[in-house]
Coordinates of C-alpha atoms and ligand atoms in Angstrom, one line a residue:
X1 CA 85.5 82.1 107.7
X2 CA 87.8 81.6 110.8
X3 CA 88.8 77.9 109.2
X4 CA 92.7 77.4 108.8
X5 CA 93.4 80.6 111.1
X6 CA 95.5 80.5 114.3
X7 CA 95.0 82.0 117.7
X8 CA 96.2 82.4 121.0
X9 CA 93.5 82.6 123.6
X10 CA 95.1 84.0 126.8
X11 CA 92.6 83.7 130.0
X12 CA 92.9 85.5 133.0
X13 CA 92.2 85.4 136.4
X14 CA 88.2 86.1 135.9
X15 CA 84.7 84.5 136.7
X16 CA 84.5 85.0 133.3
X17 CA 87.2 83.1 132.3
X18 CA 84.3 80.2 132.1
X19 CA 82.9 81.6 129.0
X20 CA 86.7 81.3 127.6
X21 CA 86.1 77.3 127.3
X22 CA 83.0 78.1 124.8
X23 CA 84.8 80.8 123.2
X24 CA 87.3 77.8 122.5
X25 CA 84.9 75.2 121.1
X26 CA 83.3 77.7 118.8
X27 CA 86.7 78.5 117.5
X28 CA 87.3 75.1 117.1
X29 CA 84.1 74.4 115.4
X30 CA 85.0 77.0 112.8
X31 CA 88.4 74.7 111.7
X32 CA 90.5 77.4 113.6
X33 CA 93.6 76.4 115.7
X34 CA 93.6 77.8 119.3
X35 CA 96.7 77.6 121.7
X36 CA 96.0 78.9 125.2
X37 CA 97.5 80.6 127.6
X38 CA 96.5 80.7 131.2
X39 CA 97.4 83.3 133.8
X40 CA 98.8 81.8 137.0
X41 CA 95.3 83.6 138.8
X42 CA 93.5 82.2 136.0
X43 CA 94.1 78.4 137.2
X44 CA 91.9 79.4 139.9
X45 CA 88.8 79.8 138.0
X46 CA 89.3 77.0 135.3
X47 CA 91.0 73.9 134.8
X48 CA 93.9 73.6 132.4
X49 CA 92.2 69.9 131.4
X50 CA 89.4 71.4 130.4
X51 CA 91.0 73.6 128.0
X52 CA 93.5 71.3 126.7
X53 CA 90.9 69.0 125.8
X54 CA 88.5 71.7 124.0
X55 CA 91.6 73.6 121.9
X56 CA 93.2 70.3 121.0
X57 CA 96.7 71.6 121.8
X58 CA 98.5 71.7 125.4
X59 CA 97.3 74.6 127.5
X60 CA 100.6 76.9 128.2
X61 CA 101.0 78.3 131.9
X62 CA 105.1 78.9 132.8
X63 CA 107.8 79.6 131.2
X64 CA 109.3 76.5 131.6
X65 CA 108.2 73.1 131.9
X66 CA 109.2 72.4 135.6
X67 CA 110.0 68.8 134.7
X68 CA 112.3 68.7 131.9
X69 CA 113.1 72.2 131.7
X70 CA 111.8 73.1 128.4
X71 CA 111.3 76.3 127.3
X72 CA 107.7 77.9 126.1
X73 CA 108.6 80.7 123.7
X74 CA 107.1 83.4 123.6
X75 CA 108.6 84.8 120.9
X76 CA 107.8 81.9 118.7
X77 CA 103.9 81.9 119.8
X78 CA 103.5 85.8 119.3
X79 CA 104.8 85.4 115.5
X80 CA 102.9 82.2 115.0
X81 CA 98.6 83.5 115.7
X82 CA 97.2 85.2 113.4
X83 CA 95.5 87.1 116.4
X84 CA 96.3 87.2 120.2
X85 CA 93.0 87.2 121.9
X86 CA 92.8 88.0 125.8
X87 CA 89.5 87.1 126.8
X88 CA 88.4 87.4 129.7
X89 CA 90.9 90.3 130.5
X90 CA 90.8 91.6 134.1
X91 CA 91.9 94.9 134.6
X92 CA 95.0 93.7 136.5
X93 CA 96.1 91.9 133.4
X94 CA 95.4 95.3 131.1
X95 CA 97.3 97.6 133.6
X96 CA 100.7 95.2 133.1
X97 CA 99.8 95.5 129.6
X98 CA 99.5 99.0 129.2
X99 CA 102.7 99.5 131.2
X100 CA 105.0 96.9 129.4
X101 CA 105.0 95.1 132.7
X102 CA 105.8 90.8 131.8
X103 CA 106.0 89.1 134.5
X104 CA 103.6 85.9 133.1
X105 CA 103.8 84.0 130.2
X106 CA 100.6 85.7 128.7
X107 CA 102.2 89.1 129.1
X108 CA 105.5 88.6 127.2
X109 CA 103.6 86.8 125.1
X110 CA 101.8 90.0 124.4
X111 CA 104.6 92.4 124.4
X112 CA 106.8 90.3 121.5
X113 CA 103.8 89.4 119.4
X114 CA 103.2 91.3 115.6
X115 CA 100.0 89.8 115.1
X116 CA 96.7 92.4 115.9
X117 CA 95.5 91.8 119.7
X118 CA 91.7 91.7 121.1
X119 CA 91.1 92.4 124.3
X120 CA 87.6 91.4 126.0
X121 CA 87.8 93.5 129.1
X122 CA 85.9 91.7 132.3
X123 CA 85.4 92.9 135.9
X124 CA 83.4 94.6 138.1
X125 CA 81.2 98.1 136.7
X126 CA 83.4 100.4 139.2
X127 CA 86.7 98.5 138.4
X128 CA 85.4 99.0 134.7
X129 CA 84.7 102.8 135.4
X130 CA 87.7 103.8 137.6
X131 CA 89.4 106.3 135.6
X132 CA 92.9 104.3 136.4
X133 CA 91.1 101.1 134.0
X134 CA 89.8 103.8 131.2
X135 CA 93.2 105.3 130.8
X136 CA 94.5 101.8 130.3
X137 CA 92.2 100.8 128.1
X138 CA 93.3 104.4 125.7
X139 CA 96.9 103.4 126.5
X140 CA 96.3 99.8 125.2
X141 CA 94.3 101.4 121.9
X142 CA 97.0 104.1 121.3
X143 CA 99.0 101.1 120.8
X144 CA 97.4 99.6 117.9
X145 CA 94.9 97.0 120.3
X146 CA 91.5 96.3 120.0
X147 CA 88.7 96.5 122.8
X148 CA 85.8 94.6 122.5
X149 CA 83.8 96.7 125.0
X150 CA 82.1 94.6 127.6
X151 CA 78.5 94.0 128.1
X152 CA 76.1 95.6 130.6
X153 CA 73.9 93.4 133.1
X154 CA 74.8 91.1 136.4
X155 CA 78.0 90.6 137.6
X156 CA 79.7 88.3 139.6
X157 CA 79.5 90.6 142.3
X158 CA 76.0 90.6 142.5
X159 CA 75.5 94.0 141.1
X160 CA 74.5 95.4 137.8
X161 CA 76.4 97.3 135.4
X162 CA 79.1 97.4 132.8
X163 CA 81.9 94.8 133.0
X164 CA 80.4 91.5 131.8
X165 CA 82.7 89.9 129.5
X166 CA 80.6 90.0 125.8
X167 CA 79.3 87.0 124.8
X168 CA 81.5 83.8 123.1
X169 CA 79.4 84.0 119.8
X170 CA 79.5 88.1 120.0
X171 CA 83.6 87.5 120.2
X172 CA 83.1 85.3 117.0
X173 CA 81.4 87.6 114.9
X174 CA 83.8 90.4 115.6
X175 CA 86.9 88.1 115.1
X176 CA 84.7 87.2 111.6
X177 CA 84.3 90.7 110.6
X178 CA 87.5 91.6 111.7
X179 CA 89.8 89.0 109.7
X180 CA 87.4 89.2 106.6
X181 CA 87.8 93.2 106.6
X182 CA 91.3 92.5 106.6
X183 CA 91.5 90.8 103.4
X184 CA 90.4 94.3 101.6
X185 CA 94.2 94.7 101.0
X186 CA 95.5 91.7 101.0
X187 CA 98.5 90.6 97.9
X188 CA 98.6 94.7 97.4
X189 CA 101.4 97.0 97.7
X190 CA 101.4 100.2 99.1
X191 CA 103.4 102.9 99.0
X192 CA 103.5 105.7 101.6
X193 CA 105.2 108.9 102.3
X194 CA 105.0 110.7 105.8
X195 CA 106.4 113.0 107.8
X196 CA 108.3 116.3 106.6
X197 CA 111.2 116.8 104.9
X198 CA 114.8 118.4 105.9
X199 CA 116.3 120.4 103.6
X200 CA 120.1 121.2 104.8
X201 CA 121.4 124.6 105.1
X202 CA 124.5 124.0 106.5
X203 CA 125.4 120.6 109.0
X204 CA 123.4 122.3 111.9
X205 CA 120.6 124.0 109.8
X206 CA 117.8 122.7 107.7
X207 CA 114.7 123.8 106.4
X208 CA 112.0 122.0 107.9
X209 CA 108.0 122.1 108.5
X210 CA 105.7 121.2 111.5
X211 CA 104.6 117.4 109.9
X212 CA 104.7 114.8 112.4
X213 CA 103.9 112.2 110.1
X214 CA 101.4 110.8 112.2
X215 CA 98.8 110.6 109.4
X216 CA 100.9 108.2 106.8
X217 CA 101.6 105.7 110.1
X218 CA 97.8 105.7 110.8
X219 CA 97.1 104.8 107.3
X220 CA 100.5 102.4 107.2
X221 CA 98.6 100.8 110.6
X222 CA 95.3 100.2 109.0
X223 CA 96.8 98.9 105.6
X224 CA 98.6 96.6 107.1
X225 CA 95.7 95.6 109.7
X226 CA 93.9 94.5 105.9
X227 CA 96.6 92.5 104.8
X228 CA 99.0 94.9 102.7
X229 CA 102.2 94.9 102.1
X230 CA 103.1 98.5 103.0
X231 CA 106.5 100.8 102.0
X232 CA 106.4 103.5 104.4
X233 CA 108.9 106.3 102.9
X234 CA 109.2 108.0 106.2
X235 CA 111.2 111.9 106.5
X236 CA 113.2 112.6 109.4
X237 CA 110.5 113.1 112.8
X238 CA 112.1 111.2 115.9
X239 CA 108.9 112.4 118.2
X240 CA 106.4 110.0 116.5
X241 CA 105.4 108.4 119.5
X242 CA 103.8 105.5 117.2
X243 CA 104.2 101.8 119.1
X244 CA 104.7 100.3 115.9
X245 CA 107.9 102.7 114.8
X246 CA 108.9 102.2 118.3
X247 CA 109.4 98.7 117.2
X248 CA 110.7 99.2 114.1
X249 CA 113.3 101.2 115.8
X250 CA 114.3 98.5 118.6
X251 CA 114.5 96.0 116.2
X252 CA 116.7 97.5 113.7
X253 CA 118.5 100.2 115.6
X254 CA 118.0 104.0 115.0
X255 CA 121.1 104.0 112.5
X256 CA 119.7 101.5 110.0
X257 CA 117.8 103.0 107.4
X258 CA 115.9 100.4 106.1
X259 CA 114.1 97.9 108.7
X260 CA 110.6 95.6 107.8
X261 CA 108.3 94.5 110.7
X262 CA 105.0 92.6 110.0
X263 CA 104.6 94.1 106.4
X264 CA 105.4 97.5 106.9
X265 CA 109.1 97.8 105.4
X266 CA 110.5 101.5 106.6
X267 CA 113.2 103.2 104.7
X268 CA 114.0 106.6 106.5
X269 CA 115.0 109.6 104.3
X270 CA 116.4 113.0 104.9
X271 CA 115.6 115.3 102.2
X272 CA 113.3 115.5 99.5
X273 CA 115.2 114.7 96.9
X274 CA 116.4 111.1 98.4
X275 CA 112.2 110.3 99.2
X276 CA 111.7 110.7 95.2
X277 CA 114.6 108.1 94.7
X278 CA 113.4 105.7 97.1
X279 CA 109.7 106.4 95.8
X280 CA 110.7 106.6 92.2
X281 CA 112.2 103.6 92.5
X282 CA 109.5 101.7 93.6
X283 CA 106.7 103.2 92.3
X284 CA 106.1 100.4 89.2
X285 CA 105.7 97.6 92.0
X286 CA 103.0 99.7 93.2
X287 CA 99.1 99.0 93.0
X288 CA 98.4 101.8 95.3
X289 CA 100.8 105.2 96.3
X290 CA 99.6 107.7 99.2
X291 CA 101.6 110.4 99.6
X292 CA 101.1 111.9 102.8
X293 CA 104.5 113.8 103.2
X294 CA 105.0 117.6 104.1
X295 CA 107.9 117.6 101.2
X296 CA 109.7 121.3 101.2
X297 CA 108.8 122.3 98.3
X298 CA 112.4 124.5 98.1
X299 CA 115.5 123.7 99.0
X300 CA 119.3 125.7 99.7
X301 CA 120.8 125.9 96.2
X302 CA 124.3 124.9 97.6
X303 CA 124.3 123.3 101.3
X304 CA 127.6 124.3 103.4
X305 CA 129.5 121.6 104.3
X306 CA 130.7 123.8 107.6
X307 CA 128.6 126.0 109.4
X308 CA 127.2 129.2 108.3
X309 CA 129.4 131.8 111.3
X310 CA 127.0 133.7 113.1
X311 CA 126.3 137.6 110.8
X312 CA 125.3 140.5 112.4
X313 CA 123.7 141.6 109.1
X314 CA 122.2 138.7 108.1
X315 CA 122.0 136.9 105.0
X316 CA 119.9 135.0 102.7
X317 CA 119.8 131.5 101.3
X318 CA 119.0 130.6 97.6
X319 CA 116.3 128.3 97.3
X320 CA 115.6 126.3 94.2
X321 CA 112.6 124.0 93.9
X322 CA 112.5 120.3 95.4
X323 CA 111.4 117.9 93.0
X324 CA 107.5 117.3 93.0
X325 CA 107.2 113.8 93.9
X326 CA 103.4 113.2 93.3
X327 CA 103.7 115.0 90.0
X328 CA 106.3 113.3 88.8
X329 CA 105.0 109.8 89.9
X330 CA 101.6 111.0 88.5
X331 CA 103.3 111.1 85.0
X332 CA 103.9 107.4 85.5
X333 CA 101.1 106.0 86.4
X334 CA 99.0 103.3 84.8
X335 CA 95.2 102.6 84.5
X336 CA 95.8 99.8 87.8
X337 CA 97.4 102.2 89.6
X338 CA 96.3 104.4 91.9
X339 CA 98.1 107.7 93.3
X340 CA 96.3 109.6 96.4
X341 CA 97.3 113.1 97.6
X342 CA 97.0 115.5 100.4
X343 CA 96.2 119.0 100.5
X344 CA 97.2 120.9 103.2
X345 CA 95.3 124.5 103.1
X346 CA 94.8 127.5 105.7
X347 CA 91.9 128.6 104.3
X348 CA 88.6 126.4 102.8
X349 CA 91.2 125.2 99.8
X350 CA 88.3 123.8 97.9
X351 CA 89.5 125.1 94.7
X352 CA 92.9 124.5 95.0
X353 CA 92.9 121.0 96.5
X354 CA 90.7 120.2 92.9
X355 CA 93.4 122.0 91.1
X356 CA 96.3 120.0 92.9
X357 CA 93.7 116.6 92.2
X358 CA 94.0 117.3 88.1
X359 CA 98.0 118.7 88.2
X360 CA 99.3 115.9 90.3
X361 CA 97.0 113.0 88.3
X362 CA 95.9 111.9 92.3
X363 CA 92.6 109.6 91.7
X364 CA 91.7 111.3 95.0
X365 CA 92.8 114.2 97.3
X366 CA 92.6 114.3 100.8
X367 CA 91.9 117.9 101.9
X368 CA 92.5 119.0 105.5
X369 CA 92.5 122.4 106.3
X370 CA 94.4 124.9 108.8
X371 CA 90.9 126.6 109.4
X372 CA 89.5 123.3 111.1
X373 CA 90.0 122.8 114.8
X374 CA 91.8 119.4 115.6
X375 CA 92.8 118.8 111.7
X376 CA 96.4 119.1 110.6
X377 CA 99.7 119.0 111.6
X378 CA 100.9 116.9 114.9
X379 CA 97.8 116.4 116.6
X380 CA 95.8 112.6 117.0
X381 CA 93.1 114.0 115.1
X382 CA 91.8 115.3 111.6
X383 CA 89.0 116.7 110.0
X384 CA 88.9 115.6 106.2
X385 CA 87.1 116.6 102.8
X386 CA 87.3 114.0 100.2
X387 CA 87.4 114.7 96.6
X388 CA 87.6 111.5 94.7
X389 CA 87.3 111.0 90.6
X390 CA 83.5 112.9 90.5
X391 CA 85.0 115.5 91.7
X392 CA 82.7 116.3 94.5
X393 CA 83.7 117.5 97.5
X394 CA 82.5 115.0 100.7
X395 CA 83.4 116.4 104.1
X396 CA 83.7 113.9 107.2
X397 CA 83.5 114.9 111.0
X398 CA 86.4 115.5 112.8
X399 CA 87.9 111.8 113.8
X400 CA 91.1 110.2 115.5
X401 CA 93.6 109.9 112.4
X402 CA 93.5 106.2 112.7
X403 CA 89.2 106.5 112.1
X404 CA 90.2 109.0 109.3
X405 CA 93.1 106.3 107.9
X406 CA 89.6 104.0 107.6
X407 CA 87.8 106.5 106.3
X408 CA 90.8 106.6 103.7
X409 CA 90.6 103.3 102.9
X410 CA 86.8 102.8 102.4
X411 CA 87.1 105.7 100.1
X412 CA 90.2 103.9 98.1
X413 CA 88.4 100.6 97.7
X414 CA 85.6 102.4 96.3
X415 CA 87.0 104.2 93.6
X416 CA 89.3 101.4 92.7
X417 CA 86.2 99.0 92.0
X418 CA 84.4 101.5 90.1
X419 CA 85.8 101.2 86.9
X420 CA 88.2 98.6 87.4
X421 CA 88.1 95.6 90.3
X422 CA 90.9 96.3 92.1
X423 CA 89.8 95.0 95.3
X424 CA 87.9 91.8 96.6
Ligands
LIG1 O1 101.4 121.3 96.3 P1 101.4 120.7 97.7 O2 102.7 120.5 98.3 O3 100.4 121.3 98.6 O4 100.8 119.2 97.3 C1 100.5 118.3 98.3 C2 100.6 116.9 97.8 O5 101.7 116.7 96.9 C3 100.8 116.0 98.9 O6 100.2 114.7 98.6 C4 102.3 115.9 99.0 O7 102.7 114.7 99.6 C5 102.7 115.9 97.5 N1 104.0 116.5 97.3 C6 105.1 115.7 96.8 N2 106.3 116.3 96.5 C7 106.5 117.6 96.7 C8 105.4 118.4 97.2 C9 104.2 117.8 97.5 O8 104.9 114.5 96.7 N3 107.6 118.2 96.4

């Protein structure tokens, strides 16, 4: 399962970080390649001989190479795992992380590298419990990281608790399950839209809505996490505080409108009538299409191209009607295709989320509704009802949008191997 796959194994400065060497040979054992980083504290607690001699590959501790002033880069090693485990992690090491703070080999390692990261927390229960290490830990999540919680029992410091890093062969099966759910979406190509849409009244003015996209990045994050290739057709929301788009952004600068990290390529639009062109035009490539955008469904009959004076009367605006892009790619699609679409309701929206389902041609409609607490616009969570091609309604528990964007993708695995096997 792990054969042929490539990680970086960073240790830190941890009792623990004698379970690391096993961690290694097991990796090994399994055909996969390890290259390992060690913390300057982690030296302490276990030779780098040891581990060079276990992963096969020189163990990496500076920056340089102190005698002929090479250069380890990071850069190169974060783009070249498959996964970035940090194992043991103490919670020093996951406080730099959560703050962006690099002053190791193992940290800028961390903040340059695209591929998923696993951290295996290991320390001491109150260290564990402090509420400074538990905020960390949701920073380093928020960001897209996984935690393998650790394991209760003894600890180094002679008491009992939480904080033991989990087992070697524990790590191993979650690394198995981990990379083999990722496969799910592997060779497929995903369209998304998110976020709203700005329809201009005059250069100052647009007509807008409350989206925050959040939801379409969520699902962009997971797709990607199982190996798709992912268009994200993103409308104009600067406050999405997602790490990944925070990327996107540094990397191609806020002006470009077309950027690719990892295999999300991001093409920012305006309006609603440039996310159908970019969508329209890619649609055929397509196996799968989620559209998750708030598109205005009107917009100004004739923008001003100089601002609207102030009128004491007031005035009004003529709207005429956006094109509908889900309709209109729903016309288009073919029997391997599948379209998914969101319904948006203030009240149950049973009814109409069914009727949207059959109008649109969406293989399956997510409905969220207004009425639920925590589900909508903005917020980090939602509270979904699924109606896929039976047309029954299936209602989930409110969830963080990036359990819902799973919940998502179970639900589009499943209906595209029902008739047809779409997916692996
Ligand atoms: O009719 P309503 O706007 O509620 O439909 C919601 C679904 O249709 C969503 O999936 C939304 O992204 C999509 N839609 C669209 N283009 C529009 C309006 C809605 O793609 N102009």
């Amino acid at each position: 399962m792990l054969h042929g796959k490539k990680f970086i194994l960073g240790i830190t400065g941890s009792i623990a970080a004698y379970k690391a060497a096993y961690l290694t040979r097991l990796l090994k054992k399994q055909g996969a390649e390890v290259k390992i980083i060690l913390t300057p504290y982690g030296k302490e607690f276990i030779t780098p001989v040891t581990l060079a001699t276990l992963s096969d590959n020189t163990v990496l501790t500076d920056f340089f190479k102190h005698d002929d002033g090479a250069w380890n880069s990071h850069v190169e090693l974060g783009l070249w795992a498959d996964a970035m485990i940090i194992a043991p992690a103490t919670a020093n090491t996951i406080a730099k992380m959560a703050n962006g703070v690099c002053d190791n080999l193992l940290l800028t390692t961390y903040l340059s590298a695209r591929c998923p990261v696993i951290v295996a927390p290991a320390m001491d229960l109150d260290m564990f419990q402090h509420p400074a290490t538990q905020a960390n830990l949701k920073t380093l999540e928020s960001y897209g990281n996984h935690i393998i919680e650790p394991a209760t029992g003894e600890l180094a410091s002679g008491l009992e608790g939480k904080g033991r890093m989990e087992e070697p062969e524990k790590i191993v099966t979650w690394l198995e399950g981990f990379l083999k759910k990722k496969q799910r979406f592997t060779g497929k190509k995903v369209l998304i839209t998110a976020g709203p849409t700005f329809e201009k009244i005059d250069p100052v003015r647009f007509i807008g809505n409350y989206s925050s996209g959040k939801m379409g990045l969520a699902l962009a994050e997971a797709l990607v996490e199982e190996g798709a290739d992912v268009s994200l057709i993103l409308g104009p929301n600067l406050e999405v505080g997602n790490p990944r788009l925070h990327r996107v952004r540094r990397e191609s600068g806020i002006g470009n409108r077309q950027a690719e990290i990892g295999r999300i390529s991001l093409i920012h639009v305006v309006s609603g009538e440039e996310m159908y062109k970019e969508a329209h035009e890619i649609y055929p490539d397509m196996d799968v299409s989620i559209m998750a955008a708030a598109v205005a469904d009107f917009k100004p009959l004739d923008p001003k191209e100089s601002k609207i004076k102030g009128k004491e009367k007031g005035f009004s605006i003529d709207l005429v009607p956006n094109p509908d892009i889900a309709k209109e790619l729903g016309k288009l699609k073919r029997a391997d295709q599948l379209n998914i679409g969101f319904a948006l309701e203030t009240d149950e929206g049973l009814e109409s989320a069914l009727a949207k389902k059959h109008r649109k041609n969406f293989d399956l409609i997510v409905l969220n509704s207004l009425q639920d607490q925590g589900a909508g616009f903005g917020g980090d969570t939602n509270q979904i009802t699924l109606i896929a091609k039976d047309n029954k309604p299936r209602k989930f528990e409110l969830k963080s949008k990036k359990d819902v964007a799973k919940d998502i993708l179970d639900e589009i695995v499943r209906i595209g191997n029902q008739d047809q096997k779409l997916f692996p």
